[in-house]
mmCIF file of C-alpha atoms in Angstrom:
data_model
loop_
_atom_site.group_PDB
_atom_site.id
_atom_site.type_symbol
_atom_site.label_atom_id
_atom_site.label_comp_id
_atom_site.label_asym_id
_atom_site.label_seq_id
_atom_site.Cartn_x
_atom_site.Cartn_y
_atom_site.Cartn_z
ATOM 1 C CA MET A 1 0.000 0.000 0.000
ATOM 2 C CA PRO A 2 1.401 3.444 -0.896
ATOM 3 C CA ASP A 3 2.497 5.708 1.925
ATOM 4 C CA VAL A 4 -0.482 7.946 2.649
ATOM 5 C CA ARG A 5 1.797 10.343 4.504
ATOM 6 C CA GLU A 6 2.374 11.776 1.018
ATOM 7 C CA LEU A 7 -1.100 13.278 1.329
ATOM 8 C CA ARG A 8 0.232 16.016 3.589
ATOM 9 C CA ASP A 9 1.213 17.780 0.361
ATOM 10 C CA HIS A 10 -1.783 16.559 -1.647
ATOM 11 C CA SER A 11 -4.052 19.403 -2.743
ATOM 12 C CA PRO A 12 -7.628 18.528 -3.776
ATOM 13 C CA PRO A 13 -9.308 20.575 -6.527
ATOM 14 C CA PRO A 14 -10.720 23.910 -5.303
ATOM 15 C CA GLY A 15 -14.277 22.611 -5.093
ATOM 16 C CA GLU A 16 -13.228 19.820 -2.728
ATOM 17 C CA GLN A 17 -10.839 21.748 -0.494
ATOM 18 C CA VAL A 18 -11.965 22.081 3.106
ATOM 19 C CA GLN A 19 -10.523 24.586 5.529
ATOM 20 C CA PHE A 20 -11.297 24.649 9.216
ATOM 21 C CA ARG A 21 -11.070 27.665 11.520
ATOM 22 C CA PHE A 22 -11.327 26.085 14.947
ATOM 23 C CA SER A 23 -8.129 27.742 16.169
ATOM 24 C CA ASP A 24 -9.787 31.128 15.673
ATOM 25 C CA ARG A 25 -12.514 29.957 18.059
ATOM 26 C CA GLY A 26 -10.066 28.961 20.745
ATOM 27 C CA VAL A 27 -10.016 25.221 20.067
ATOM 28 C CA ARG A 28 -6.646 23.789 21.004
ATOM 29 C CA LEU A 29 -5.231 20.284 21.095
ATOM 30 C CA LYS A 30 -4.064 19.298 24.547
ATOM 31 C CA PRO A 31 -0.392 18.321 24.668
ATOM 32 C CA LEU A 32 0.334 14.640 25.046
ATOM 33 C CA VAL A 33 3.077 13.062 27.071
ATOM 34 C CA LYS A 34 5.233 11.591 24.334
ATOM 35 C CA PRO A 35 7.447 8.542 24.853
ATOM 36 C CA GLN A 36 11.052 9.361 24.075
ATOM 37 C CA GLY A 37 13.326 7.810 21.456
ATOM 38 C CA LYS A 38 13.902 8.132 17.714
ATOM 39 C CA ASP A 39 11.255 5.554 16.804
ATOM 40 C CA MET A 40 8.645 7.299 18.916
ATOM 41 C CA GLU A 41 9.565 10.681 17.429
ATOM 42 C CA ARG A 42 8.771 9.261 13.981
ATOM 43 C CA GLN A 43 5.459 7.828 15.209
ATOM 44 C CA ASN A 44 4.498 11.131 16.815
ATOM 45 C CA ALA A 45 5.226 12.976 13.568
ATOM 46 C CA ASP A 46 3.234 10.422 11.572
ATOM 47 C CA ALA A 47 0.249 10.934 13.865
ATOM 48 C CA GLY A 48 0.238 14.650 13.115
ATOM 49 C CA GLU A 49 1.187 15.787 16.604
ATOM 50 C CA ASP A 50 3.246 18.630 15.147
ATOM 51 C CA MET A 51 0.102 20.287 13.722
ATOM 52 C CA ASP A 52 -2.658 22.415 15.211
ATOM 53 C CA ILE A 53 -6.312 21.351 15.232
ATOM 54 C CA ASP A 54 -7.113 22.886 11.828
ATOM 55 C CA GLU A 55 -4.112 21.362 10.056
ATOM 56 C CA THR A 56 -4.848 18.010 11.681
ATOM 57 C CA LEU A 57 -8.487 17.938 10.579
ATOM 58 C CA GLU A 58 -7.649 19.085 7.060
ATOM 59 C CA LEU A 59 -5.117 16.258 6.816
ATOM 60 C CA VAL A 60 -7.673 13.766 8.123
ATOM 61 C CA TRP A 61 -10.225 14.898 5.546
ATOM 62 C CA ARG A 62 -7.684 14.633 2.700
ATOM 63 C CA GLN A 63 -6.580 11.166 3.802
ATOM 64 C CA PHE A 64 -10.072 9.848 4.415
ATOM 65 C CA VAL A 65 -11.097 9.041 0.824
ATOM 66 C CA PRO A 66 -7.808 7.552 -0.471
ATOM 67 C CA GLU A 67 -7.456 5.355 2.587
ATOM 68 C CA ILE A 68 -11.038 4.133 2.361
ATOM 69 C CA MET A 69 -10.432 3.186 -1.266
ATOM 70 C CA PHE A 70 -7.094 1.528 -0.473
ATOM 71 C CA LYS A 71 -9.044 -0.760 1.835
ATOM 72 C CA ALA A 72 -11.410 -1.910 -0.925
ATOM 73 C CA PRO A 73 -11.652 -5.672 -0.392
ATOM 74 C CA ASN A 74 -10.229 -8.372 -2.600
ATOM 75 C CA LYS A 75 -12.458 -10.778 -4.449
ATOM 76 C CA ARG A 76 -12.445 -14.477 -3.630
ATOM 77 C CA THR A 77 -8.929 -15.015 -4.997
ATOM 78 C CA VAL A 78 -5.888 -12.758 -5.254
ATOM 79 C CA ALA A 79 -5.842 -13.343 -9.016
ATOM 80 C CA GLU A 80 -9.283 -11.741 -9.309
ATOM 81 C CA GLY A 81 -8.002 -8.535 -7.708
ATOM 82 C CA THR A 82 -10.091 -6.088 -5.711
ATOM 83 C CA HIS A 83 -13.715 -5.114 -6.103
ATOM 84 C CA THR A 84 -12.681 -1.714 -7.473
ATOM 85 C CA HIS A 85 -11.315 -0.953 -10.948
ATOM 86 C CA MET A 86 -9.268 1.964 -9.645
ATOM 87 C CA SER A 87 -5.494 1.794 -9.887
ATOM 88 C CA MET A 88 -3.315 2.547 -6.871
ATOM 89 C CA GLU A 89 -2.464 5.946 -8.346
ATOM 90 C CA GLU A 90 -6.136 6.760 -8.903
ATOM 91 C CA ARG A 91 -6.929 5.806 -5.342
ATOM 92 C CA LEU A 92 -4.019 7.841 -3.982
ATOM 93 C CA ASN A 93 -5.244 10.906 -5.891
ATOM 94 C CA SER A 94 -8.918 10.441 -5.060
ATOM 95 C CA THR A 95 -10.841 13.169 -3.245
ATOM 96 C CA THR A 96 -14.334 13.578 -1.842
ATOM 97 C CA ALA A 97 -15.494 14.182 -5.435
ATOM 98 C CA LEU A 98 -15.367 10.386 -5.783
ATOM 99 C CA PHE A 99 -18.190 10.115 -3.250
ATOM 100 C CA LYS A 100 -20.282 12.749 -5.036
ATOM 101 C CA THR A 101 -21.185 10.899 -8.207
ATOM 102 C CA PHE A 102 -23.486 8.152 -9.410
ATOM 103 C CA ASN A 103 -21.140 7.388 -12.313
ATOM 104 C CA MET A 104 -19.370 4.357 -10.886
ATOM 105 C CA ALA A 105 -18.243 2.907 -14.207
ATOM 106 C CA GLY A 106 -14.612 3.570 -13.334
ATOM 107 C CA ILE A 107 -14.988 2.407 -9.746
ATOM 108 C CA PHE A 108 -17.014 -0.814 -9.608
ATOM 109 C CA GLU A 109 -18.245 -3.532 -11.904
ATOM 110 C CA ARG A 110 -21.177 -4.333 -9.657
ATOM 111 C CA ILE A 111 -22.516 -3.230 -6.288
ATOM 112 C CA GLN A 112 -25.299 -3.946 -3.873
ATOM 113 C CA PHE A 113 -26.821 -0.916 -2.242
ATOM 114 C CA ARG A 114 -29.264 0.549 0.215
ATOM 115 C CA VAL A 115 -30.553 4.087 0.481
ATOM 116 C CA ILE A 116 -30.195 5.254 4.066
ATOM 117 C CA ASP A 117 -31.939 8.104 5.837
ATOM 118 C CA ALA A 118 -30.400 10.931 7.851
ATOM 119 C CA LEU A 119 -30.263 8.959 11.105
ATOM 120 C CA ASP A 120 -28.510 5.981 9.517
ATOM 121 C CA TRP A 121 -26.150 8.357 7.717
ATOM 122 C CA ILE A 122 -25.179 9.859 11.082
ATOM 123 C CA ALA A 123 -24.638 6.335 12.420
ATOM 124 C CA LEU A 124 -22.272 5.752 9.493
ATOM 125 C CA PHE A 125 -20.451 8.964 10.397
ATOM 126 C CA ASP A 126 -20.171 7.790 14.006
ATOM 127 C CA ARG A 127 -18.399 4.632 12.869
ATOM 128 C CA LEU A 128 -15.984 6.379 10.509
ATOM 129 C CA PHE A 129 -15.404 9.423 12.743
ATOM 130 C CA PRO A 130 -16.074 8.288 16.321
ATOM 131 C CA THR A 131 -16.173 10.562 19.336
ATOM 132 C CA GLY A 132 -12.958 9.280 20.858
ATOM 133 C CA PHE A 133 -14.638 8.351 24.124
ATOM 134 C CA ASN A 134 -16.941 5.439 24.832
ATOM 135 C CA VAL A 135 -15.665 3.782 21.647
ATOM 136 C CA SER A 136 -15.760 0.001 21.501
ATOM 137 C CA GLU A 137 -12.322 -1.549 21.724
ATOM 138 C CA GLY A 138 -13.370 -4.636 19.791
ATOM 139 C CA LYS A 139 -11.768 -5.828 16.592
ATOM 140 C CA LYS A 140 -11.808 -3.088 13.947
ATOM 141 C CA GLN A 141 -10.788 -4.616 10.648
ATOM 142 C CA ASN A 142 -9.342 -1.888 8.367
ATOM 143 C CA TYR A 143 -9.950 0.979 10.798
ATOM 144 C CA ASN A 144 -6.849 0.641 12.939
ATOM 145 C CA SER A 145 -4.587 0.446 9.892
ATOM 146 C CA CYS A 146 -5.952 3.734 8.505
ATOM 147 C CA LEU A 147 -3.781 6.709 9.376
ATOM 148 C CA TYR A 148 -6.749 9.065 8.978
ATOM 149 C CA PHE A 149 -8.610 7.082 11.644
ATOM 150 C CA LYS A 150 -5.693 6.986 14.081
ATOM 151 C CA THR A 151 -5.000 10.694 13.577
ATOM 152 C CA TRP A 152 -8.677 11.465 14.131
ATOM 153 C CA GLN A 153 -8.826 9.402 17.323
ATOM 154 C CA ASN A 154 -5.634 11.030 18.536
ATOM 155 C CA ALA A 155 -7.155 14.475 17.958
ATOM 156 C CA MET A 156 -10.438 13.594 19.679
ATOM 157 C CA ALA A 157 -8.497 12.349 22.708
ATOM 158 C CA ARG A 158 -6.770 15.733 22.949
ATOM 159 C CA LEU A 159 -9.941 17.834 22.934
ATOM 160 C CA SER A 160 -12.407 18.652 25.672
ATOM 161 C CA ARG A 161 -15.839 17.087 25.273
ATOM 162 C CA PRO A 162 -17.478 20.390 24.261
ATOM 163 C CA HIS A 163 -14.807 20.849 21.600
ATOM 164 C CA VAL A 164 -15.243 17.252 20.412
ATOM 165 C CA ARG A 165 -18.928 17.984 19.860
ATOM 166 C CA LEU A 166 -18.113 21.250 18.085
ATOM 167 C CA VAL A 167 -15.544 19.652 15.776
ATOM 168 C CA ARG A 168 -17.655 16.614 14.940
ATOM 169 C CA SER A 169 -20.690 18.788 14.234
ATOM 170 C CA GLU A 170 -18.790 20.765 11.602
ATOM 171 C CA VAL A 171 -17.099 17.725 10.068
ATOM 172 C CA LEU A 172 -20.541 16.099 9.870
ATOM 173 C CA GLN A 173 -21.728 19.011 7.721
ATOM 174 C CA HIS A 174 -19.084 18.092 5.137
ATOM 175 C CA PHE A 175 -19.831 14.387 5.544
ATOM 176 C CA ASN A 176 -23.506 15.059 4.810
ATOM 177 C CA LYS A 177 -22.554 16.390 1.368
ATOM 178 C CA LEU A 178 -21.308 12.966 0.246
ATOM 179 C CA TRP A 179 -23.628 10.962 -1.996
ATOM 180 C CA TRP A 180 -22.400 7.461 -1.185
ATOM 181 C CA LEU A 181 -19.951 5.511 0.943
ATOM 182 C CA PRO A 182 -19.112 1.908 1.704
ATOM 183 C CA TYR A 183 -21.608 0.652 4.254
ATOM 184 C CA ALA A 184 -19.081 0.629 7.076
ATOM 185 C CA GLU A 185 -19.873 -1.530 10.074
ATOM 186 C CA GLN A 186 -18.534 -1.338 13.608
ATOM 187 C CA GLY A 187 -15.882 -3.958 12.924
ATOM 188 C CA ARG A 188 -15.000 -3.306 9.273
ATOM 189 C CA ILE A 189 -15.140 -0.571 6.668
ATOM 190 C CA TRP A 190 -16.051 -2.746 3.676
ATOM 191 C CA ARG A 191 -18.621 -5.510 3.736
ATOM 192 C CA THR A 192 -19.028 -8.062 0.956
ATOM 193 C CA ASP A 193 -21.428 -10.966 0.667
ATOM 194 C CA VAL A 194 -24.118 -12.367 -1.592
ATOM 195 C CA VAL A 195 -27.043 -10.007 -1.952
ATOM 196 C CA CYS A 196 -30.106 -10.455 0.231
ATOM 197 C CA ARG A 197 -32.964 -8.204 1.231
ATOM 198 C CA PRO A 198 -33.148 -5.266 1.816
ATOM 199 C CA TRP A 199 -30.121 -4.841 -0.457
ATOM 200 C CA THR A 200 -30.372 -4.419 -4.231
ATOM 201 C CA GLU A 201 -27.638 -5.669 -6.548
ATOM 202 C CA LEU A 202 -26.697 -3.903 -9.756
ATOM 203 C CA PRO A 203 -26.499 -4.557 -12.632
ATOM 204 C CA GLY A 204 -28.310 -7.767 -11.625
ATOM 205 C CA PHE A 205 -28.145 -10.800 -9.387
ATOM 206 C CA SER A 206 -24.763 -12.543 -9.631
ATOM 207 C CA GLY A 207 -24.785 -14.979 -6.725
ATOM 208 C CA THR A 208 -21.284 -13.827 -5.762
ATOM 209 C CA PRO A 209 -20.034 -11.593 -2.930
ATOM 210 C CA VAL A 210 -20.486 -7.926 -3.815
ATOM 211 C CA VAL A 211 -19.537 -4.728 -1.986
ATOM 212 C CA HIS A 212 -22.182 -2.998 0.130
ATOM 213 C CA ILE A 213 -22.734 0.649 -0.744
ATOM 214 C CA ALA A 214 -24.831 3.147 1.216
ATOM 215 C CA PHE A 215 -26.471 5.966 -0.732
ATOM 216 C CA ASN A 216 -27.313 9.195 1.030
ATOM 217 C CA GLU A 217 -31.082 9.713 0.886
ATOM 218 C CA ARG A 218 -30.548 13.461 0.412
ATOM 219 C CA PHE A 219 -29.119 12.973 -3.079
ATOM 220 C CA PHE A 220 -30.366 9.621 -4.349
ATOM 221 C CA ARG A 221 -32.191 9.847 -7.681
ATOM 222 C CA GLY A 222 -33.083 6.199 -8.199
ATOM 223 C CA PRO A 223 -31.140 3.145 -9.395
ATOM 224 C CA GLN A 224 -31.442 4.299 -13.006
ATOM 225 C CA ALA A 225 -28.984 7.108 -12.187
ATOM 226 C CA ILE A 226 -26.238 4.650 -11.182
ATOM 227 C CA LEU A 227 -23.754 3.911 -13.962
ATOM 228 C CA LEU A 228 -21.558 0.818 -13.803
ATOM 229 C CA ARG A 229 -19.060 -0.680 -16.215
ATOM 230 C CA ARG A 230 -20.801 -2.751 -18.850
ATOM 231 C CA ILE A 231 -20.067 -6.442 -18.561
ATOM 232 C CA PRO A 232 -21.147 -9.418 -20.696
ATOM 233 C CA LYS A 233 -24.618 -10.486 -19.684
ATOM 234 C CA THR A 234 -24.305 -13.817 -17.930
ATOM 235 C CA MET A 235 -27.078 -15.084 -15.756
ATOM 236 C CA HIS A 236 -26.454 -16.924 -12.528
ATOM 237 C CA PRO A 237 -28.094 -20.403 -12.403
ATOM 238 C CA LEU A 238 -30.374 -19.342 -9.538
ATOM 239 C CA ALA A 239 -31.551 -16.345 -11.516
ATOM 240 C CA GLU A 240 -32.189 -18.608 -14.536
ATOM 241 C CA GLU A 241 -34.342 -20.882 -12.383
ATOM 242 C CA GLU A 242 -36.361 -17.916 -11.132
ATOM 243 C CA GLU A 243 -36.904 -16.702 -14.704
ATOM 244 C CA GLU A 244 -38.031 -20.168 -15.840
ATOM 245 C CA GLU A 245 -40.515 -20.358 -12.964
ATOM 246 C CA GLU A 246 -41.954 -16.977 -13.952
ATOM 247 C CA ASP A 247 -42.353 -18.145 -17.579
ATOM 248 C CA GLU A 248 -44.299 -21.193 -16.420
#
């Protein structure tokens, strides 16, 4: 996986740039007692402890999308690759614009999706950007290997509770502008399995594990708006049986 620390110098297009002004409102990160030693100095720098609250959050927001896409799951075998068509370079250069489109032809071959309301969207935000306190310490596949997530948790731990609420409220405003995201669960960012209700698979039932995508109810315009890469039409045996039964 490429070194996402390179994203410190990554500049999204103007329309996707986010700037925070919490320092102007008196929000400060509490100093942490840092273990000494050269190795720990490197870890502290990697975690963004040399930055103020605004720089830290802007870095987190820039890293969020590329790291989520780096974690896109593999298919059943290594030879089949990942569920996304995006190259490593495309993922490294991705911005929040990726999550503001229904044209997924360059991202996925097939998906299964649900449209989620405002409350479920906030629950998704809570999993991807937790408070930093009262967070489950259970297994978090993908999360703990994401630098954005560790930097975010580090920042939340260094803020007072009122400031945590203030910061998360503003970050949520940006999060609410996204059209879709992987349907992250408490223990993993990406979920894949064979489609079942209430999920809908596109472009049709395959009988194979497919990524779970959550669409933001605020922007969803119907499944006809979703564009995926065209693939040869092959029907899964179970789907063929269902079609035969309907014909009878």
